[in-house]
Coordinates of C-alpha atoms in Angstrom, one line a residue:
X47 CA 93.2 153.4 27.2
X48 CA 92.9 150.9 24.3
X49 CA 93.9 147.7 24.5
X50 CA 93.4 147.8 28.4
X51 CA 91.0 145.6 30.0
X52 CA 89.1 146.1 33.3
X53 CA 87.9 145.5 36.9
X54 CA 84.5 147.0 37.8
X55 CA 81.6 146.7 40.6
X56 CA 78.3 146.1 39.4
X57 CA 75.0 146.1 40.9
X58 CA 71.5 145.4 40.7
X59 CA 69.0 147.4 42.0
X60 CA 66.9 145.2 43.9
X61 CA 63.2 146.9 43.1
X62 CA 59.8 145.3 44.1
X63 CA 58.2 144.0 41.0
X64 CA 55.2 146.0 41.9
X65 CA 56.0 149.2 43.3
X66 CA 59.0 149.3 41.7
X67 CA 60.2 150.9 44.9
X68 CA 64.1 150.4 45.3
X69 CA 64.6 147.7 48.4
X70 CA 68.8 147.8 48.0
X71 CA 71.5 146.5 45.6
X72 CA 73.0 143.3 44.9
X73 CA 76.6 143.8 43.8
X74 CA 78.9 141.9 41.9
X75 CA 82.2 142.0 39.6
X76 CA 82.7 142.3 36.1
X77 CA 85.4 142.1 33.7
X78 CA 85.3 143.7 30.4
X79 CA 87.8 143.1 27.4
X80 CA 89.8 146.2 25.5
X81 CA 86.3 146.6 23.5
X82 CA 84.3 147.5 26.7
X83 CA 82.4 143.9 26.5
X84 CA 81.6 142.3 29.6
X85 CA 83.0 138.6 29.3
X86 CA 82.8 137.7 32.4
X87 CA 81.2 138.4 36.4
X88 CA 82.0 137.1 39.7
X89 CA 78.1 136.8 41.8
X90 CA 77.5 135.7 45.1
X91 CA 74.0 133.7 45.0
X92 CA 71.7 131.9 47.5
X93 CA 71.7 128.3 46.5
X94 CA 69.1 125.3 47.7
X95 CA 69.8 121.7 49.0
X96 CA 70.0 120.7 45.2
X97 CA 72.8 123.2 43.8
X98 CA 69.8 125.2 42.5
X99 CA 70.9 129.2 42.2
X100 CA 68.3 131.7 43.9
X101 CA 67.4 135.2 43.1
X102 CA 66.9 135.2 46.6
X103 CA 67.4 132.0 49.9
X104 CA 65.1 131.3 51.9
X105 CA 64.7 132.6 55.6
X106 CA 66.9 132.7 58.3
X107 CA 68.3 129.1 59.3
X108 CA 66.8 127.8 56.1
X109 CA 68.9 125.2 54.0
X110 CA 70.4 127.7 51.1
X111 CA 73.6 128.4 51.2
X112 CA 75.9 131.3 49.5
X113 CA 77.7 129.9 46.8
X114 CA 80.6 131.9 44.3
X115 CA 79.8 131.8 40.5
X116 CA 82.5 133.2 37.9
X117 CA 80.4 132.8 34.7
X118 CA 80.5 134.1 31.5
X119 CA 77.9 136.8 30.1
X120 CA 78.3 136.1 26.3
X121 CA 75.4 133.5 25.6
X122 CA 77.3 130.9 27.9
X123 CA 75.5 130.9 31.3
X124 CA 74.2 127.6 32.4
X125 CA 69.9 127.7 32.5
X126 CA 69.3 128.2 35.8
X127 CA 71.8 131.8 36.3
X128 CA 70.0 132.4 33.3
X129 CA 66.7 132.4 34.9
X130 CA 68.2 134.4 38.5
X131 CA 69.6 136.9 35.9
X132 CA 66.9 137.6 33.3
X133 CA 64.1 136.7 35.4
X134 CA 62.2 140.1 34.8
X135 CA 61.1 140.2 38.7
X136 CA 64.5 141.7 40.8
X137 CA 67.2 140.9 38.9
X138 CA 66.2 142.7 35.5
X139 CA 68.7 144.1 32.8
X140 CA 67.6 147.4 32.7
X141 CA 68.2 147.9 36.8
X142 CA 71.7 146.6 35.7
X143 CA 74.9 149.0 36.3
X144 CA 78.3 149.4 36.7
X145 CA 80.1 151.5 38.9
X146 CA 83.1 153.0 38.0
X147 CA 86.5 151.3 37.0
X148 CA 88.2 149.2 40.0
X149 CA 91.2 147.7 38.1
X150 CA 92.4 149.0 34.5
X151 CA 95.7 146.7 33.0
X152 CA 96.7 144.6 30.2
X153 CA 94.8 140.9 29.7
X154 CA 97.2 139.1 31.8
X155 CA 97.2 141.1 34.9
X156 CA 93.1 141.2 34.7
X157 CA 92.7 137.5 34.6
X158 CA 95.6 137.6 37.3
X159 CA 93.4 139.3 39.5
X160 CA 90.3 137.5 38.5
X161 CA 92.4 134.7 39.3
X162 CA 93.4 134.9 43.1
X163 CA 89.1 135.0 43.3
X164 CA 88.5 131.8 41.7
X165 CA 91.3 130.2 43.1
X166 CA 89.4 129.9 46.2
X167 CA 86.1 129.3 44.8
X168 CA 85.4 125.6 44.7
X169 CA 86.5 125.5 48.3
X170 CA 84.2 128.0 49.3
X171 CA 81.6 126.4 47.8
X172 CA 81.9 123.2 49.4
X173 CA 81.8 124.6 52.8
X174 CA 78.3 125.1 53.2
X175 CA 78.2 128.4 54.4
X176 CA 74.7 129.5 56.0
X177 CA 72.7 132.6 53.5
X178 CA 70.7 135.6 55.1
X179 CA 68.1 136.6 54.5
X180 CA 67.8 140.5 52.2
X181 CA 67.8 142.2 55.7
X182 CA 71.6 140.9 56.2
X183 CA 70.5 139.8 59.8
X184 CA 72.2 136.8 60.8
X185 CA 74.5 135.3 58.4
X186 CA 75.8 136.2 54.7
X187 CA 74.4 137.1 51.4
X188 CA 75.8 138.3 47.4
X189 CA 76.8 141.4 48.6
X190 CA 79.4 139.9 51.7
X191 CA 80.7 137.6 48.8
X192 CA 81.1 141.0 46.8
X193 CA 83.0 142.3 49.1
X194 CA 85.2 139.1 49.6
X195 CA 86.1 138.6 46.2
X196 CA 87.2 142.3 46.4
X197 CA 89.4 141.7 49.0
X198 CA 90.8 138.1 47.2
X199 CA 91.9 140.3 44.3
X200 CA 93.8 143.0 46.4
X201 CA 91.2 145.7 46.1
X202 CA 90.3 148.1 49.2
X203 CA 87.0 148.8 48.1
X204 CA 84.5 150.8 50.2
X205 CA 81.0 150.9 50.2
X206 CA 80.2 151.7 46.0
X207 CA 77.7 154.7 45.4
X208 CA 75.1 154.9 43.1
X209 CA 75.0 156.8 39.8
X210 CA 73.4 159.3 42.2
X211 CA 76.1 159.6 44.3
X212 CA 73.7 158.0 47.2
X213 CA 75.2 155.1 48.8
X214 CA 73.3 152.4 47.9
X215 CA 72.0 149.9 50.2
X216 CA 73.8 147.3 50.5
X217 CA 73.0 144.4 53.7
X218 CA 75.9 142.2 53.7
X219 CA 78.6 143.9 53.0
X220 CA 80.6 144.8 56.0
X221 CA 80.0 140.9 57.2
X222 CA 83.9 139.6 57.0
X223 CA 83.3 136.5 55.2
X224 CA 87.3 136.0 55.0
X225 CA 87.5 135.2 58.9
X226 CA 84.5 132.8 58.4
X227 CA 86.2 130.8 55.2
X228 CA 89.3 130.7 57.1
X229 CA 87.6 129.1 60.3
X230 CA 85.3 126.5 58.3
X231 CA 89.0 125.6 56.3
X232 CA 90.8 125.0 59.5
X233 CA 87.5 123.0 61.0
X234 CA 88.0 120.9 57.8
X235 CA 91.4 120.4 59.0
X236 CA 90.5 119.3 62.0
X237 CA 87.6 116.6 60.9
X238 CA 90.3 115.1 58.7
X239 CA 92.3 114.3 61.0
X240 CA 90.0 113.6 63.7
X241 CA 88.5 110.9 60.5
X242 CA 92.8 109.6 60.3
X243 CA 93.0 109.3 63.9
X244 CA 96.3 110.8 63.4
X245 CA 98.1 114.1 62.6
X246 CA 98.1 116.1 59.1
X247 CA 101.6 114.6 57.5
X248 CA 104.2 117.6 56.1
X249 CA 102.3 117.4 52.8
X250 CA 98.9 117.2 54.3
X251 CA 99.5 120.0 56.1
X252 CA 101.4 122.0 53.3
X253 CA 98.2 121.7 51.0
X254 CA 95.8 122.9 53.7
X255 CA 98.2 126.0 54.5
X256 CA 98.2 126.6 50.5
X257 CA 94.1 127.3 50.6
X258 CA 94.4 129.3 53.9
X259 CA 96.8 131.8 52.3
X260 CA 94.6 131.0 49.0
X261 CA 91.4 132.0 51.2
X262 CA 93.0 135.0 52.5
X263 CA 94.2 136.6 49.4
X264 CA 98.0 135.8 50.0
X265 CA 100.1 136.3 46.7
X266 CA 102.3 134.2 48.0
X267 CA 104.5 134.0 44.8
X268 CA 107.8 136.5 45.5
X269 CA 111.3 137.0 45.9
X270 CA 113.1 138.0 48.9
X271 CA 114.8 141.7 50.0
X272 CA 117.6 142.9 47.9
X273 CA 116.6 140.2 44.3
X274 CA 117.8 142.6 42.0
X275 CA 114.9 143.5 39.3
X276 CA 115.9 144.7 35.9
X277 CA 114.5 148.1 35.0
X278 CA 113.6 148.8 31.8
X279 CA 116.1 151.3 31.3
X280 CA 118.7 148.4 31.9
X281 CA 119.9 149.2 35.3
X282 CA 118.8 147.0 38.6
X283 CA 117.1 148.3 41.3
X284 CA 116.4 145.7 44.5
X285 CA 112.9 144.4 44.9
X286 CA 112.1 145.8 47.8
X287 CA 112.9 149.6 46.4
X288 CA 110.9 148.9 43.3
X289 CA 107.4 151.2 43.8
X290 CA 104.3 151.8 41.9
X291 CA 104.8 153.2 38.9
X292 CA 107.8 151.8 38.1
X293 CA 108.8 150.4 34.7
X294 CA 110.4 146.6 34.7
X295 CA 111.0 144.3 32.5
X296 CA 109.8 140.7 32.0
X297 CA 108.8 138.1 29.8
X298 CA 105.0 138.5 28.4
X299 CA 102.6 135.6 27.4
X300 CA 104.4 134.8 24.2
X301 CA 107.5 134.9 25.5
X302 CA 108.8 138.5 24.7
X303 CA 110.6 140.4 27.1
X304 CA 108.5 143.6 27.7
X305 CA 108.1 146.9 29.6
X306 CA 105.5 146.6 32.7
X307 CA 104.7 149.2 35.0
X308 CA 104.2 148.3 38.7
X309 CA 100.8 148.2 39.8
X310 CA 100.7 147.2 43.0
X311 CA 103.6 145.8 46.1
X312 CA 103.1 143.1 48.3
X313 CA 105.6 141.8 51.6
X314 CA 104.7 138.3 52.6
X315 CA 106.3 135.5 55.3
X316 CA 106.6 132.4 53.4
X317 CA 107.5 128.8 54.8
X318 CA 109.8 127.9 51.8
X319 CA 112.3 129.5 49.6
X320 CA 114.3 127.8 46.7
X321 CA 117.6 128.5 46.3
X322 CA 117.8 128.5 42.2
X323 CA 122.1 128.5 42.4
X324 CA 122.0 131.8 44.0
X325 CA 118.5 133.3 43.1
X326 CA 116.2 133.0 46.0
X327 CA 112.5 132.5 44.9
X328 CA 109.4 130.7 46.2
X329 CA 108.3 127.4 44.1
X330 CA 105.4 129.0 43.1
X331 CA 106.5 131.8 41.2
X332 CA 105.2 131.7 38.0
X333 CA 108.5 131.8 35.3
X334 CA 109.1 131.6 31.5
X335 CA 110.0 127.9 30.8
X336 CA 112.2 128.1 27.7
X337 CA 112.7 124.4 27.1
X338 CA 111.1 120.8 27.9
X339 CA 106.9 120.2 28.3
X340 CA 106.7 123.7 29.7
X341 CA 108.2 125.3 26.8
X342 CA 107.2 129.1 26.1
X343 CA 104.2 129.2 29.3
X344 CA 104.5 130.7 32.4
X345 CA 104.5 128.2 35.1
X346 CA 105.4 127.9 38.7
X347 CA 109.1 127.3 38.4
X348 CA 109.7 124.5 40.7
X349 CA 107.5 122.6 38.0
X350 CA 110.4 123.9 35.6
X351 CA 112.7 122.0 37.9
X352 CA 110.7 119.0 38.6
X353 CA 110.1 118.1 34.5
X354 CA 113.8 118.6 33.3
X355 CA 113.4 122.2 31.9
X356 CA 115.3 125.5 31.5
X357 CA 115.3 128.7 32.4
X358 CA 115.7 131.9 30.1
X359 CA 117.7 134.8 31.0
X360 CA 116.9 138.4 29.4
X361 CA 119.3 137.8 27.1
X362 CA 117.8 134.5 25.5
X363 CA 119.8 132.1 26.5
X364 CA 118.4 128.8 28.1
X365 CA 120.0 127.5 31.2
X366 CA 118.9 124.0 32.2
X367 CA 117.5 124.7 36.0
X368 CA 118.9 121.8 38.0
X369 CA 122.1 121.3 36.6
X370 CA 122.9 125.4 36.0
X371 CA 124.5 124.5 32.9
X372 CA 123.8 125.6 29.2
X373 CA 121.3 123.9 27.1
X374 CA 122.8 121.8 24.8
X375 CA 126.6 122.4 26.7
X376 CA 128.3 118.8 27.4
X377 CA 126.9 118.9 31.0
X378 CA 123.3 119.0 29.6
X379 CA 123.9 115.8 27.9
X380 CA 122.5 112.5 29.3
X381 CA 124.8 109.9 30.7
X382 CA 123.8 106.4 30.7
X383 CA 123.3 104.7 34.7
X384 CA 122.7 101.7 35.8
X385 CA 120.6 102.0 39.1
X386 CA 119.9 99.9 42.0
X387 CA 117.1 100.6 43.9
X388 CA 117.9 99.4 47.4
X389 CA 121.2 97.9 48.7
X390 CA 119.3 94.8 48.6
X391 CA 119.4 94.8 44.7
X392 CA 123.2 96.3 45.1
X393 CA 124.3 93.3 46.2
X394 CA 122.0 91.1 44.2
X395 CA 123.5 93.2 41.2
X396 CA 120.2 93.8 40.1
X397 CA 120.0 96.8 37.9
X398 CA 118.2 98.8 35.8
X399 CA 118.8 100.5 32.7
X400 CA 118.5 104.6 32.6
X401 CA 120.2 108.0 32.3
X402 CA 121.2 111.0 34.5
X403 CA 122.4 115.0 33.1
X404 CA 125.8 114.1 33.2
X405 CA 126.0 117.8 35.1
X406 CA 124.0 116.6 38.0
X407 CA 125.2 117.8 41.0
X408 CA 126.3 115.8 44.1
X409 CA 128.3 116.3 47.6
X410 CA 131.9 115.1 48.1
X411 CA 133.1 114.2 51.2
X412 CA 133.3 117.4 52.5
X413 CA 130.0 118.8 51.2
X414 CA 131.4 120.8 48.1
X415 CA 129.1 120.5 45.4
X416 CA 130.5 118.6 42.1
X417 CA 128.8 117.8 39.2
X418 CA 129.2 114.0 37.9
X419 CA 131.2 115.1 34.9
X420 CA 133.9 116.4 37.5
X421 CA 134.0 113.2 39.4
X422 CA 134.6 111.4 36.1
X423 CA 137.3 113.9 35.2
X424 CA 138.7 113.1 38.5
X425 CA 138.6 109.3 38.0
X426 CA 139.8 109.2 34.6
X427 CA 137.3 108.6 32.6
X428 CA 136.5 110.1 29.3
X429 CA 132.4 110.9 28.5
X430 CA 131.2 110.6 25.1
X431 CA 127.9 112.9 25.0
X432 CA 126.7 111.6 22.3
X433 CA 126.4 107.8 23.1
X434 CA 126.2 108.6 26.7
X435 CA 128.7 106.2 27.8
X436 CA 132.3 106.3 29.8
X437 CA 135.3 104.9 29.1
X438 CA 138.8 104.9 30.2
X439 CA 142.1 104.6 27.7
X440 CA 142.6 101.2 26.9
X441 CA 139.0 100.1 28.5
X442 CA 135.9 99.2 26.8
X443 CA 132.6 101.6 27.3
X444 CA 131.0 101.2 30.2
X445 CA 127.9 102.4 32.4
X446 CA 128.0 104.1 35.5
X447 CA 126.4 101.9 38.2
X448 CA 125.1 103.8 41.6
X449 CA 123.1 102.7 44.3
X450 CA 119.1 105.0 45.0
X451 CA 119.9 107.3 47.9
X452 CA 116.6 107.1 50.5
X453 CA 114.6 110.3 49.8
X454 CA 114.4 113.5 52.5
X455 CA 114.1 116.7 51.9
X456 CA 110.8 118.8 51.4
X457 CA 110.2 117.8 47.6
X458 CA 111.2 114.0 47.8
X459 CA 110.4 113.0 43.5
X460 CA 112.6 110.7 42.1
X461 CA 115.7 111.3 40.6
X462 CA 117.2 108.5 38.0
X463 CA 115.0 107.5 34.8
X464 CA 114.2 104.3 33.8
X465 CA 111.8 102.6 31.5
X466 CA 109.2 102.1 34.7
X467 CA 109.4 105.9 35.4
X468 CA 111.9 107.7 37.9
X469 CA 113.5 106.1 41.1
X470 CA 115.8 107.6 43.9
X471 CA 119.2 107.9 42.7
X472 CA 122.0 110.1 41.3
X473 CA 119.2 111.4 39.1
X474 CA 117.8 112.6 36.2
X475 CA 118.4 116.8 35.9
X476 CA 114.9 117.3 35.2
X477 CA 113.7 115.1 38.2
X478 CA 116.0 116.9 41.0
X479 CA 114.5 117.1 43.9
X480 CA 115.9 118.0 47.6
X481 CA 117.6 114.6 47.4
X482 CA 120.6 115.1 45.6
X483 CA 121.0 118.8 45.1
X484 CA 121.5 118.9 48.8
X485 CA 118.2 120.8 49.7
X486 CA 118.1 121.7 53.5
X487 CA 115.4 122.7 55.8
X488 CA 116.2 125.5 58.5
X489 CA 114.8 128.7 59.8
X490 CA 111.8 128.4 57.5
X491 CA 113.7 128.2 54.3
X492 CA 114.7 125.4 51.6
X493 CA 118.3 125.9 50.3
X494 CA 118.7 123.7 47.0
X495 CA 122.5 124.1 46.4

């Protein structure tokens, strides 16, 4: 269909250079544009001691290792895939084919897929994993990396035949590299902290769990049971019911809110959940930022909350994230703070000049969530959102002065602004974190309030 881009498997047949008979196939992946132009393959390649890449490695137990290259086939590749790839001996241009369609979809969901591949790829190369040798005996070649990358970008792909219909032969492929990347990942883990003499901290840990889901393919990026998604006829149907084929809307690269038809479902266990005032999502999940330094991209969303931005709902309107108030409304308006950073400086009275969302939320006494604009209501005091101060009938403008509360929660960034960056503190809308907004850590799930 024009204007659809596409997944394939591609192969070279392996043929001797001077009986030209066929010795098997080395596969890889291609992407081609709505023209039909390949711009772009995904090889698996033997690779020496000096990052050299290989038409073939070396022996069994020799020093080459199988590496991942995503490169580009439009004038672009570096000299020396030039050289495996146009070498005239195996790897010629006319034994080059494709075989059949994998993946057909717009540009966005093709580099999506492309995507959860290369997400994983400088890891993989780093790890040193052994080559074998064209028989397949002992350890892996192109063909299990063909198969891996396959599996990274959610495709069940068997064996690929030949133009002939013949199954081709391919050594490697049914070795499953995926167990091995996951075992040399968690023996990384290990030597670090063997190298620490300590444990993997929270965040450590967190980042190493993030390339063993990464490793394995994990779309990790979802909503839980029963998130109503909006259909594009205008009714809601709970995520969970939504199926292939379905038609939903959402918001496109430029920020339109389009039609999509469901390609594929996913169900996943994840450690962590925001709780976006109600909406349930993992932080992530890439989202339409629709104001601050993410404005108009798709980004994970707790980046959204984490630089001060907004969301947009389907019907345009901006909603600043971590205050839940309108863009622009009096709540979204700064007011000015003074902030001590320890109690040490509270009762030193040393201060420092900065500015909160006046609709930041806190906890009263009993744990009911208020924004600061309440408890000035409360107090008296009148806010002026355009100067940012507060004042009281018959008093002269003043700021508000609060003492840094210690950091905890899961994402501990700072919360108040000032001319040195951010500190702990009542906070700074953009900058809340699991401070202030009350986020708590039970049953495997981060409630920000």
């Amino acid at each position: 269909m024009a204007g659809e881009h596409t997944i394939e498997i591609g192969q070279f047949e392996i043929r001797d250079p001077v009986t030209n008979l066929y010795l098997g196939s080395h596969l890889f992946w291609v992407m081609r544009d709505s023209s039909g132009a390949v711009v772009r393959e995904m090889h698996g390649l033997a690779t020496d001691s000096l990052g050299n890449a290989k038409v073939f490695g070396g022996p069994l137990n020799s020093s080459d290792t199988i590496e991942m290259y995503d490169v580009t086939r439009s004038g672009m590749l570096s000299d020396q895939l030039r050289n495996v790839f146009t070498s005239g001996s195996f790897f010629s241009e006319s034994s080059r084919s494709t075989i059949g369609s994998t993946f057909i979809g717009s540009e966005a969901e093709v580099l999506a897929r492309w995507a959860q591949a290369t997400a994983i790829l400088e890891v993989f190369n780093r790890l040193n994993i052994d080559y074998g040798p064209l028989t397949g005996i002992g350890n892996y070649n192109s063909n299990s990396v063909a198969r891996y990358v396959g599996q990274l970008m959610g495709f069940d792909v068997p064996p690929p035949l030949r133009a002939s219909g013949v199954e081709p032969s391919v050594p490697g492929w049914k070795k499953d590299l995926m167990a091995k990347v996951v075992d040399g990942i968690l023996d990384d883990m290990a030597r670090l902290e063997k190298e620490m003499g300590r444990p993997l901290n929270a965040e450590e840990l967190q980042r190493y769990v993030d390339v063993i889901e990464a490793a394995q393919g994990l779309t990790s990026d979802c909503f839980p049971a029963g998130t109503p998604i909006l259909l594009q006829c205008g009714k809601t149907l709970p995520i969970d019911e939504v199926d292939v084929g379905d038609v939903v809307l959402s918001y496109d690269a430029t920020g339109t809110l389009v039609p999509g038809r469901v390609t594929r479902t996913f169900r996943n266990e994840v450690s962590h959940l925001l709780d976006v005032h109600g909406l349930k999502v993992t932080p992530g999940h890439a989202t339409l930022c629709g104001d601050g330094m993410f404005k108009g991209r798709h980004v994970p969303i707790i980046d959204i909350l984490l630089s001060d931005g907004a969301l947009e709902r389907a019907d345009g309107s901006l909603i600043r994230m971590a205050i839940n108030a309108p863009v622009g409304s009096v709540a979204d308006a700064f007011v000015k703070v003074a902030v001590a950073a320890t109690p040490e400086d509270m009762r030193n009275d040393t201060l420092t000049d900065g500015e909160m969302r006046v609709g930041t939320l806190l906890f009263d006494r009993e744990g009911v969530p208020v924004s600061v604009l309440d408890c000035l209501t409360v107090e008296g005091y009148a806010f002026d959102p355009k100067t940012g101060l507060v004042s009281k009938p018959g008093a002269a403008s003043a700021l508000l002065v609060r003492q840094a509360a210690p950091a905890r929660g899961l994402y501990p960034d700072p919360l108040a602004r000032d001319a040195g960056g951010y500190s702990d503190g009542w906070g700074m809308g953009g900058q809340q974190a699991a401070t202030d907004r009350g986020a708590a850590a039970a049953g495997g799930e981060v409630e920000l309030i």
